[in-house]
Coordinates of C-alpha atoms in Angstrom, one line a residue:
Chain T
M1 CA 1.7 28.9 -48.7
D2 CA -0.2 29.6 -45.5
G3 CA -2.2 32.8 -45.8
P4 CA -3.0 34.7 -42.6
G5 CA -6.6 33.4 -42.6
K6 CA -5.4 29.8 -42.8
T7 CA -2.9 30.3 -39.9
R8 CA -5.6 31.8 -37.8
G9 CA -7.9 28.8 -38.6
R10 CA -5.3 26.4 -37.6
K11 CA -4.6 28.3 -34.4
N12 CA -8.3 28.4 -33.5
R13 CA -8.5 24.7 -34.1
L14 CA -5.6 24.0 -31.8
E15 CA -7.1 26.2 -29.1
R16 CA -10.4 24.4 -29.4
N17 CA -8.6 21.1 -29.1
D18 CA -6.8 22.5 -26.0
R19 CA -10.0 23.3 -24.4
L20 CA -11.5 19.9 -25.1
V21 CA -8.4 18.2 -23.7
R22 CA -8.6 20.3 -20.6
L23 CA -12.2 19.3 -20.1
A24 CA -11.4 15.6 -20.7
L25 CA -8.5 15.7 -18.2
L26 CA -10.8 17.4 -15.6
V27 CA -13.2 14.4 -16.0
V28 CA -10.4 11.9 -15.7
A29 CA -9.0 13.8 -12.7
F30 CA -12.2 13.1 -10.9
S31 CA -11.8 9.4 -11.3
A32 CA -10.1 8.8 -7.9
I33 CA -12.6 10.8 -5.9
S34 CA -15.5 9.2 -7.8
V35 CA -14.1 5.7 -7.0
L36 CA -13.9 6.7 -3.4
L37 CA -17.5 7.9 -3.5
V38 CA -18.8 4.8 -5.2
I39 CA -17.0 2.6 -2.7
T40 CA -18.4 4.6 0.2
V41 CA -21.9 4.4 -1.2
F42 CA -21.7 0.6 -1.8
I43 CA -20.1 -0.4 1.5
V44 CA -22.3 1.9 3.6
G45 CA -25.4 1.1 1.5
Q46 CA -24.9 -2.6 2.0
G47 CA -23.8 -2.5 5.6
T48 CA -25.8 0.1 7.5
P49 CA -29.4 -1.2 7.2
I50 CA -28.6 -4.3 9.4
M51 CA -26.8 -2.1 11.9
F52 CA -29.9 -0.1 12.5
R53 CA -32.3 -3.1 12.3
Y54 CA -30.4 -4.7 15.2
G55 CA -29.5 -1.4 17.0
L56 CA -26.2 0.3 16.7
K57 CA -25.4 -0.4 20.4
S58 CA -25.9 -4.2 20.2
F59 CA -23.9 -4.3 17.0
L60 CA -20.9 -2.3 18.2
A61 CA -20.9 -3.3 21.9
G62 CA -22.4 -6.8 21.6
S63 CA -19.8 -9.4 22.7
S64 CA -21.2 -12.5 20.9
W65 CA -20.7 -13.2 17.2
Y66 CA -22.8 -16.2 16.3
P67 CA -24.1 -15.5 12.8
S68 CA -26.1 -18.7 12.7
E69 CA -28.1 -17.6 15.7
K70 CA -28.4 -14.0 14.4
L71 CA -26.0 -12.7 17.1
F72 CA -23.9 -10.0 15.5
G73 CA -21.8 -8.4 18.2
L74 CA -18.6 -6.7 16.8
W75 CA -17.1 -5.8 20.1
P76 CA -14.5 -8.6 20.2
M77 CA -13.3 -7.7 16.7
I78 CA -13.1 -4.0 17.4
V79 CA -11.1 -4.7 20.6
G80 CA -9.0 -7.3 18.6
S81 CA -8.2 -4.8 15.9
L82 CA -7.2 -2.2 18.5
F83 CA -5.0 -4.6 20.5
V84 CA -3.2 -5.9 17.4
T85 CA -2.7 -2.4 16.0
A86 CA -1.4 -1.0 19.4
G87 CA 1.0 -4.0 19.5
A88 CA 2.2 -3.3 16.0
L89 CA 2.9 0.3 16.9
V90 CA 4.9 -0.7 20.0
I91 CA 7.1 -2.7 17.7
G92 CA 6.9 -0.5 14.6
I93 CA 7.6 3.0 16.1
P94 CA 11.0 2.4 17.8
F95 CA 12.3 0.3 14.9
G96 CA 10.9 2.6 12.3
L97 CA 12.1 5.8 13.8
S98 CA 15.5 4.4 14.5
C99 CA 15.9 3.4 10.9
A100 CA 14.7 6.8 9.8
V101 CA 17.1 8.6 12.0
V102 CA 20.0 6.4 11.1
L103 CA 19.2 6.8 7.4
T104 CA 19.1 10.6 7.6
E105 CA 21.6 11.5 10.3
F106 CA 23.9 8.7 11.4
S107 CA 25.1 7.0 8.2
S108 CA 27.4 7.8 5.3
S109 CA 25.8 8.0 1.9
R110 CA 27.4 4.6 0.9
V111 CA 25.7 2.8 3.8
R112 CA 22.5 4.6 3.0
R113 CA 22.7 3.3 -0.6
I114 CA 22.7 -0.3 0.8
I115 CA 20.1 0.0 3.6
K116 CA 17.5 2.1 1.8
P117 CA 16.7 -0.3 -1.1
I118 CA 16.6 -3.2 1.5
I119 CA 13.9 -1.3 3.4
E120 CA 12.0 -0.5 0.3
L121 CA 12.0 -4.2 -0.5
L122 CA 10.2 -4.8 2.8
A123 CA 7.3 -2.9 1.3
G124 CA 7.1 -5.1 -1.7
I125 CA 6.9 -8.5 0.0
P126 CA 3.3 -9.7 -0.3
S127 CA 1.4 -9.9 3.0
V128 CA 0.7 -13.6 2.5
V129 CA 4.5 -14.1 2.7
Y130 CA 4.7 -12.2 6.0
G131 CA 1.7 -14.3 7.3
F132 CA 3.4 -17.5 6.2
M133 CA 6.7 -16.5 8.0
G134 CA 4.5 -15.9 11.1
V135 CA 3.0 -19.4 10.8
V136 CA 6.2 -21.3 10.2
I137 CA 8.7 -19.4 12.5
L138 CA 7.0 -17.1 15.0
V139 CA 3.9 -19.0 16.0
P140 CA 5.8 -22.3 16.9
F141 CA 8.4 -20.2 18.6
I142 CA 5.8 -18.5 20.8
R143 CA 4.0 -21.8 21.5
N144 CA 7.2 -23.5 22.6
T145 CA 8.8 -20.7 24.7
L146 CA 5.8 -18.7 26.1
G147 CA 3.0 -21.3 25.9
G148 CA -0.5 -20.9 24.7
P149 CA -1.6 -21.7 21.2
G150 CA 1.0 -19.5 19.5
L151 CA -1.6 -18.0 17.2
S152 CA -2.0 -14.8 19.3
V153 CA -2.1 -11.1 19.8
L154 CA 1.6 -11.2 20.3
A155 CA 2.4 -13.0 17.0
A156 CA 0.1 -10.7 15.0
S157 CA 1.6 -7.6 16.6
I158 CA 5.1 -8.6 15.8
I159 CA 4.4 -9.4 12.1
L160 CA 2.2 -6.3 11.7
G161 CA 4.9 -4.2 13.4
I162 CA 7.3 -5.4 10.7
M163 CA 4.8 -4.8 7.9
I164 CA 4.2 -1.1 8.9
L165 CA 7.9 -0.3 9.0
P166 CA 8.3 0.8 5.4
T167 CA 5.4 3.3 5.8
I168 CA 6.8 4.7 9.0
I169 CA 10.4 4.8 7.7
S170 CA 9.7 6.4 4.3
I171 CA 7.4 9.2 5.5
S172 CA 9.6 10.0 8.5
V173 CA 12.7 10.1 6.3
D174 CA 11.0 12.5 4.0
S175 CA 9.9 14.8 6.8
L176 CA 13.4 14.7 8.5
Q177 CA 15.0 15.5 5.2
A178 CA 12.6 18.4 4.7
V179 CA 14.0 20.1 7.7
P180 CA 16.1 23.0 6.4
P181 CA 19.8 22.3 6.7
S182 CA 20.3 25.6 8.5
Y183 CA 18.5 24.2 11.5
R184 CA 21.0 21.4 11.7
E185 CA 24.0 23.6 11.1
G186 CA 22.8 26.1 13.7
S187 CA 22.5 23.4 16.3
I188 CA 25.8 21.8 15.6
A189 CA 27.5 25.3 15.6
L190 CA 26.1 25.8 19.1
G191 CA 28.1 22.8 20.2
A192 CA 25.2 20.3 20.3
T193 CA 26.0 16.6 19.6
R194 CA 24.3 14.9 16.7
W195 CA 21.8 13.2 18.9
Q196 CA 21.0 16.4 20.8
T197 CA 20.4 18.0 17.4
V198 CA 18.0 15.1 16.5
K199 CA 16.2 15.2 19.8
M200 CA 15.9 18.9 20.3
V201 CA 15.8 20.4 16.8
L202 CA 14.9 17.8 14.1
F203 CA 12.2 15.9 15.9
P204 CA 10.3 19.0 16.9
A205 CA 10.7 20.5 13.4
A206 CA 9.6 17.3 11.7
R207 CA 7.0 16.4 14.3
S208 CA 3.9 16.6 12.1
G209 CA 5.4 14.4 9.4
I210 CA 6.5 11.8 11.9
I211 CA 3.0 11.8 13.5
A212 CA 1.5 11.4 10.0
S213 CA 3.8 8.5 9.3
I214 CA 2.7 6.8 12.5
I215 CA -1.0 7.4 11.8
L216 CA -0.6 6.0 8.3
G217 CA 1.2 3.0 9.7
M218 CA -1.7 2.5 12.1
G219 CA -4.0 2.5 9.1
R220 CA -2.0 -0.2 7.4
A221 CA -2.0 -2.3 10.6
I222 CA -5.8 -2.0 11.0
G223 CA -6.4 -2.8 7.4
E224 CA -4.1 -5.7 7.0
T225 CA -6.0 -8.9 6.3
M226 CA -4.2 -11.9 5.0
A227 CA -1.3 -11.9 7.5
T228 CA -3.6 -11.4 10.5
I229 CA -5.9 -14.3 9.3
M230 CA -2.9 -16.6 9.2
I231 CA -1.4 -15.8 12.6
A232 CA -3.9 -14.2 14.9
G233 CA -5.9 -17.4 15.7
N234 CA -9.3 -15.8 14.8
A235 CA -11.3 -16.7 17.9
A236 CA -14.2 -14.3 18.0
E237 CA -13.8 -13.3 21.7
V238 CA -12.1 -10.5 23.6
P239 CA -8.5 -11.8 24.2
R240 CA -7.6 -12.1 27.9
S241 CA -3.8 -12.0 27.4
L242 CA -1.1 -11.3 24.8
L243 CA -0.9 -15.0 24.2
A244 CA -4.6 -15.5 23.5
P245 CA -5.9 -15.8 19.9
V246 CA -7.8 -12.8 18.5
R247 CA -9.9 -11.9 15.5
T248 CA -9.7 -8.5 13.8
L249 CA -12.4 -6.7 11.9
T250 CA -10.6 -7.5 8.6
S251 CA -10.3 -11.2 9.4
N252 CA -13.9 -11.3 10.3
V253 CA -14.8 -10.2 6.8
A254 CA -12.3 -12.3 5.0
L255 CA -12.9 -15.5 6.9
E256 CA -16.7 -15.6 6.4
M257 CA -17.2 -13.8 3.1
G258 CA -16.8 -17.0 1.1
Y259 CA -19.9 -18.7 2.4
A260 CA -22.0 -16.0 4.0
S261 CA -25.4 -15.1 2.6
G262 CA -28.5 -13.1 3.7
E263 CA -28.2 -11.2 7.0
H264 CA -24.8 -12.8 7.7
R265 CA -23.4 -11.2 4.5
E266 CA -25.0 -7.9 5.5
A267 CA -23.4 -8.2 8.9
L268 CA -20.0 -8.7 7.2
F269 CA -20.6 -5.5 5.2
A270 CA -21.4 -3.8 8.5
T271 CA -18.0 -5.0 9.7
G272 CA -16.6 -3.3 6.6
V273 CA -18.4 -0.1 7.5
V274 CA -16.9 0.0 11.0
L275 CA -13.4 -0.6 9.4
F276 CA -14.1 2.0 6.7
V277 CA -15.1 4.6 9.3
I278 CA -11.9 4.0 11.4
I279 CA -9.7 4.2 8.3
M280 CA -11.3 7.3 6.9
A281 CA -10.9 9.0 10.3
L282 CA -7.2 8.1 10.4
N283 CA -6.7 9.2 6.8
T284 CA -8.3 12.6 7.6
I285 CA -6.2 13.1 10.7
A286 CA -3.0 12.2 8.7
N287 CA -4.1 14.5 5.9
V288 CA -4.7 17.4 8.3
T289 CA -1.4 16.9 10.1
S290 CA 0.7 16.7 7.0
A291 CA -1.2 19.7 5.5
R292 CA -0.1 21.7 8.5
R293 CA 3.4 20.6 7.9
R294 CA 3.2 21.9 4.3
R295 CA 2.0 25.2 5.4
Q296 CA 4.9 25.7 7.8
P297 CA 7.7 27.7 6.2
Chain N
M1 CA 19.6 9.3 38.6
K2 CA 22.9 10.9 37.4
R3 CA 22.6 12.4 33.9
L4 CA 24.8 11.0 31.3
G5 CA 27.3 13.3 29.7
P6 CA 26.3 14.3 26.2
R7 CA 29.2 12.4 24.7
V8 CA 28.3 9.2 26.5
E9 CA 24.7 9.6 25.6
E10 CA 25.6 10.1 22.0
K11 CA 27.6 6.9 21.9
A12 CA 24.8 4.9 23.6
V13 CA 22.1 6.3 21.3
R14 CA 24.2 5.6 18.2
I15 CA 24.7 2.0 19.3
G16 CA 20.9 1.7 20.1
L17 CA 19.7 3.1 16.9
W18 CA 22.1 1.1 14.8
T19 CA 21.1 -2.1 16.6
L20 CA 17.5 -1.5 15.8
T21 CA 18.3 -0.7 12.2
L22 CA 20.4 -3.8 11.7
I23 CA 17.7 -6.0 13.3
T24 CA 15.2 -4.5 10.7
V25 CA 17.6 -5.2 7.9
S26 CA 18.4 -8.7 9.1
V27 CA 14.7 -9.6 9.5
L28 CA 14.2 -8.8 5.8
L29 CA 17.3 -10.7 4.7
F30 CA 16.2 -13.6 6.9
I31 CA 12.7 -13.8 5.2
I32 CA 14.3 -13.8 1.7
V33 CA 16.9 -16.4 2.6
F34 CA 14.4 -18.6 4.4
I35 CA 12.0 -18.7 1.5
M36 CA 14.7 -19.1 -1.1
R37 CA 16.4 -21.9 0.6
R38 CA 13.3 -24.0 0.7
G39 CA 11.7 -22.7 -2.5
L40 CA 14.5 -22.7 -5.0
P41 CA 15.0 -26.5 -5.0
V42 CA 11.3 -26.9 -5.9
L43 CA 11.7 -24.7 -9.0
S44 CA 12.1 -26.3 -12.4
L45 CA 11.0 -25.6 -15.9
E46 CA 8.1 -28.0 -15.3
F47 CA 7.0 -26.2 -12.2
L48 CA 6.7 -23.0 -14.2
T49 CA 5.1 -24.4 -17.4
A50 CA 2.8 -27.2 -16.1
N51 CA -0.7 -26.6 -14.8
P52 CA -1.5 -27.5 -11.2
T53 CA -3.2 -30.8 -10.8
D54 CA -4.9 -32.5 -7.8
M55 CA -5.8 -29.1 -6.1
G56 CA -2.2 -28.0 -6.5
K57 CA -0.7 -31.0 -4.7
S58 CA 1.2 -31.8 -7.9
G59 CA 2.0 -30.2 -11.2
G60 CA 3.2 -26.7 -11.6
I61 CA 1.7 -23.2 -11.3
F62 CA 1.4 -22.1 -14.9
S63 CA -2.3 -21.3 -14.8
T64 CA -1.8 -19.1 -11.7
I65 CA 1.1 -17.2 -13.5
A66 CA -1.2 -16.7 -16.5
G67 CA -4.0 -15.5 -14.2
T68 CA -1.8 -13.1 -12.3
G69 CA -0.5 -11.8 -15.6
A70 CA -3.9 -11.2 -17.1
L71 CA -5.3 -9.5 -14.0
T72 CA -2.2 -7.3 -13.7
V73 CA -2.3 -6.3 -17.4
L74 CA -6.0 -5.5 -17.3
A75 CA -5.6 -3.5 -14.1
I76 CA -2.7 -1.4 -15.5
L77 CA -4.5 -0.8 -18.8
I78 CA -7.4 0.8 -16.8
A79 CA -5.5 2.5 -14.1
A80 CA -2.6 4.0 -16.1
P81 CA -4.5 6.3 -18.4
L82 CA -6.7 7.5 -15.5
G83 CA -3.8 8.0 -13.2
I84 CA -1.5 9.7 -15.7
G85 CA -4.4 11.9 -16.9
T86 CA -5.1 12.9 -13.3
A87 CA -1.5 13.7 -12.7
I88 CA -1.3 15.8 -15.9
Y89 CA -4.3 17.7 -14.8
L90 CA -3.0 18.3 -11.3
T91 CA 0.4 19.5 -12.4
E92 CA -0.2 21.3 -15.7
Y93 CA -3.7 22.6 -15.6
T94 CA -4.5 23.8 -12.1
W95 CA -2.7 25.7 -9.5
G96 CA -4.1 25.0 -6.1
G97 CA -7.7 25.8 -5.3
P98 CA -10.5 23.7 -4.0
V99 CA -10.8 21.4 -7.0
T100 CA -7.2 20.3 -6.7
R101 CA -7.6 19.9 -3.0
I102 CA -10.7 17.6 -3.4
I103 CA -8.9 15.5 -6.1
R104 CA -5.8 15.1 -4.0
F105 CA -7.8 14.3 -0.9
G106 CA -9.7 11.6 -2.9
A107 CA -6.5 10.1 -4.1
E108 CA -4.9 10.1 -0.6
C109 CA -7.9 8.5 1.0
L110 CA -8.1 5.9 -1.7
A111 CA -4.5 5.1 -1.0
G112 CA -5.3 4.4 2.7
I113 CA -8.3 2.1 2.1
P114 CA -7.4 -1.5 3.0
S115 CA -7.5 -4.1 0.3
I116 CA -10.3 -6.1 2.0
I117 CA -12.6 -3.1 1.5
F118 CA -11.7 -3.1 -2.1
G119 CA -12.4 -6.8 -2.2
L120 CA -15.9 -6.3 -0.6
F121 CA -16.7 -3.5 -2.9
G122 CA -15.6 -5.4 -6.1
F123 CA -17.5 -8.4 -4.9
I124 CA -20.8 -6.6 -4.5
L125 CA -20.5 -4.3 -7.5
F126 CA -18.7 -6.3 -10.2
V127 CA -19.3 -9.9 -9.1
T128 CA -23.0 -9.7 -8.0
K129 CA -24.6 -6.4 -9.2
L130 CA -23.0 -6.2 -12.7
K131 CA -23.0 -10.1 -12.9
F132 CA -19.4 -10.4 -14.1
G133 CA -19.1 -13.3 -11.7
W134 CA -15.7 -14.2 -10.2
S135 CA -13.7 -13.3 -13.2
I136 CA -10.5 -11.6 -14.5
L137 CA -12.7 -8.6 -15.4
S138 CA -14.0 -8.2 -11.9
G139 CA -10.6 -8.7 -10.4
G140 CA -8.9 -6.4 -12.9
L141 CA -11.3 -3.6 -12.3
T142 CA -11.0 -3.9 -8.5
L143 CA -7.2 -3.9 -8.7
A144 CA -7.2 -0.9 -11.1
F145 CA -9.1 1.1 -8.5
M146 CA -6.5 0.0 -5.9
L147 CA -3.6 1.0 -8.0
L148 CA -5.0 4.3 -9.1
P149 CA -3.6 6.4 -6.2
T150 CA -0.1 5.0 -6.6
I151 CA 0.0 5.8 -10.3
I152 CA -1.4 9.3 -9.7
R153 CA 1.2 10.1 -7.0
T154 CA 4.3 8.7 -8.8
S155 CA 3.3 10.3 -12.2
E156 CA 2.6 13.6 -10.4
E157 CA 6.1 13.6 -8.9
A158 CA 7.7 12.6 -12.2
I159 CA 5.9 15.4 -14.1
K160 CA 6.7 18.0 -11.4
S161 CA 10.4 17.2 -11.6
V162 CA 10.6 18.2 -15.3
P163 CA 12.3 21.6 -15.2
P164 CA 9.9 24.6 -15.9
A165 CA 12.4 25.8 -18.5
Y166 CA 11.4 22.9 -20.8
R167 CA 7.8 24.1 -20.8
N168 CA 8.8 27.8 -21.3
V169 CA 10.9 27.0 -24.3
S170 CA 8.0 25.0 -25.8
F171 CA 5.5 27.8 -25.2
S172 CA 7.9 30.4 -26.6
L173 CA 8.0 28.4 -29.8
G174 CA 4.3 28.8 -30.1
S175 CA 3.1 25.4 -29.0
T176 CA -0.2 25.0 -27.2
K177 CA -0.5 23.5 -23.8
W178 CA -1.4 20.1 -25.0
Q179 CA 1.4 20.0 -27.5
T180 CA 3.8 21.0 -24.7
V181 CA 2.4 18.2 -22.5
T182 CA 2.5 15.4 -25.1
R183 CA 5.8 16.3 -26.9
V184 CA 7.9 17.8 -24.1
V185 CA 6.7 17.1 -20.6
L186 CA 5.5 13.5 -20.9
P187 CA 8.6 12.2 -22.8
S188 CA 10.8 13.8 -20.2
A189 CA 8.8 12.4 -17.3
L190 CA 8.4 8.9 -18.9
P191 CA 11.0 7.0 -16.8
G192 CA 9.4 8.3 -13.6
I193 CA 5.9 7.4 -14.8
V194 CA 7.1 3.9 -15.8
T195 CA 8.6 3.5 -12.3
G196 CA 5.2 4.1 -10.9
I197 CA 3.6 1.5 -13.2
V198 CA 6.3 -1.0 -12.4
L199 CA 5.6 -0.5 -8.7
S200 CA 1.9 -1.0 -9.3
V201 CA 2.7 -4.3 -11.0
G202 CA 4.5 -5.3 -7.9
R203 CA 1.5 -4.4 -5.7
S204 CA -0.9 -6.3 -7.9
I205 CA 1.2 -9.4 -7.9
G206 CA 1.3 -9.5 -4.1
E207 CA -2.3 -8.6 -3.6
T208 CA -4.5 -11.3 -2.1
A209 CA -7.5 -10.0 -0.2
A210 CA -8.9 -7.9 -3.0
T211 CA -8.5 -10.6 -5.7
I212 CA -9.6 -13.7 -3.8
F213 CA -13.2 -12.2 -3.6
T214 CA -13.3 -10.8 -7.1
A215 CA -11.3 -13.1 -9.3
G216 CA -12.1 -16.2 -7.4
S217 CA -9.8 -19.2 -7.0
A218 CA -10.4 -21.5 -10.0
L219 CA -7.3 -23.5 -10.9
R220 CA -7.9 -24.1 -14.5
M221 CA -6.4 -22.1 -17.3
P222 CA -8.3 -18.9 -17.9
T223 CA -9.8 -18.6 -21.4
S224 CA -11.4 -15.2 -21.4
I225 CA -11.8 -12.1 -19.2
F226 CA -14.9 -13.8 -17.9
S227 CA -13.1 -16.8 -16.5
S228 CA -12.4 -17.1 -12.9
T229 CA -8.7 -17.4 -12.0
R230 CA -6.4 -17.8 -9.1
T231 CA -3.4 -15.5 -8.7
M232 CA 0.0 -16.7 -7.5
S233 CA -0.5 -15.0 -4.1
V234 CA -4.0 -16.6 -3.6
H235 CA -2.6 -20.0 -4.7
F236 CA 0.3 -19.7 -2.2
Y237 CA -2.2 -18.7 0.5
I238 CA -4.5 -21.7 -0.2
L239 CA -1.6 -24.1 -0.4
A240 CA -0.1 -23.0 2.9
R241 CA -3.3 -22.5 4.8
E242 CA -5.0 -25.7 3.9
G243 CA -1.7 -27.6 4.1
I244 CA -2.1 -29.0 0.6
S245 CA 1.6 -29.0 -0.2
M246 CA 4.3 -27.2 1.7
S247 CA 6.9 -27.8 -1.0
K248 CA 4.7 -26.3 -3.7
A249 CA 3.9 -23.4 -1.4
Y250 CA 7.6 -22.7 -0.9
G251 CA 8.1 -22.9 -4.7
T252 CA 5.3 -20.4 -5.3
A253 CA 6.6 -18.1 -2.6
A254 CA 10.0 -18.2 -4.2
I255 CA 8.6 -17.1 -7.5
L256 CA 6.7 -14.3 -5.8
I257 CA 9.9 -13.1 -4.0
I258 CA 11.9 -13.3 -7.3
A259 CA 9.3 -11.3 -9.1
I260 CA 9.3 -8.6 -6.3
L261 CA 13.1 -8.5 -6.3
A262 CA 13.2 -8.1 -10.1
I263 CA 10.6 -5.3 -9.9
N264 CA 12.5 -3.5 -7.2
V265 CA 15.8 -3.7 -9.1
L266 CA 14.0 -2.4 -12.2
T267 CA 12.4 0.5 -10.4
Y268 CA 15.7 1.3 -8.7
Y269 CA 17.5 1.4 -12.1
L270 CA 14.7 3.5 -13.7
M271 CA 14.7 6.0 -10.8
H272 CA 18.4 6.4 -10.9
R273 CA 18.3 7.1 -14.6
F274 CA 15.5 9.6 -14.0
I275 CA 17.2 11.4 -11.1
R276 CA 20.6 11.6 -13.0
R277 CA 18.8 13.3 -15.9
Y278 CA 17.6 16.2 -13.8
S279 CA 20.3 16.8 -11.2

């Protein structure tokens, strides 16, 4: 028999447990942000001293990268990353947005059930496999038809453009689907065609989500490493054409990390800092744009 | 320029959009068919169960499968409790406010950080500072940090989709919050949470840049969490890049693709079961 006192004791114990659990969960919940902080501290702590020792300007704007002669100019890699990313967007945006529009507006649910998993599969393929496909198919093709070494800005742009498709498609699809059905119905009722509805109603309404998808795609392209190493050619100089080889910030780190030591290793961490700053800026922009979307009715 | 009539424009746009979509789909199918046609003939029981010899030029890939498995299991064991705990806190214990915003911002930023940065970080912290060396431990910890945001997000979505009525019934029966979470919410959200974990397994199998600098690239069979190991993706990368053996590279790639296909089918199946339950 449970007396009233005993029941109260049990209830108190349960409530105390509940408070403990709540506290424990709060600590766990801070794991992600703590990891982010620790990463920031380590990367910045390892990478910034050398940047200031050699001067920020010569580091960021210097155009020669010869670690053995203590020349640490990151300019070619910064330009390289930007070129390759811009190229990836030129490929990724039209294909990605087309897929998103087709999936949400121009296909029956049966077709959607086939196409959607296929596109999700694109996201799962390891980046080394994309890089490999670039090496065995795209690079020889470019070399034979357009000339040059094949390992180039163009090759990297095409492969990265494919790799960012899942990001662009999935976030754009989400934001297009989040547009209230009444917008669509209203437009169709006014006699607009499907495409006019997409162009004049859905795109403006889903704009911030679509922009966020593009920014996140950009982040993926800038951050991609293995595929770029395999197909971009990795020459540490500013590329003069689309067919010239290029080295990105990520490749710079990955190529030399294996054997670097001393100042050379510090310079690679400094490369990481530059990359990190770019990525965090993009993340914050994407975060702000999609937060604005959430606040919209 | 004469403006096209809306109907003509509609037709043209439809054709254009569908063309781009079909090109995207065919690129993916091409990749899979290409790898499989060259990789499947290489596969055999021996390829899967024998250890690589002569730098990978001959033998199989067993030690890399074991290494990938060990690394993935360790990463999931660390990331899953943290991720699911965070998701429970975000969905059941807070309602908006600055703390939630900070936690969510941290998770979203972490999700955007490129794997090479994780690799650099894991290398400096685990490999050199904590002196774990190139090891399964260093690699597993690094991967766990990478997987954390994915697990948080998918678990959060799964928990959110459990109907509020379930919780109300549990509370009205006198259960505490934690009892409600462990006995009602988590069991109902389980398929969704498992989907997230399976997706993370897929990511960790395909990961290269973060593991090559933390787990190293030793080809021998790992014996403890302090042994260096080479994952399948790293093995594939080294075989292909250094031109050691194209046929072994295709074989390894085929195994990677098969693993990813299996994982996608599994998540698809789990998701559908989950969605059917709540709609």
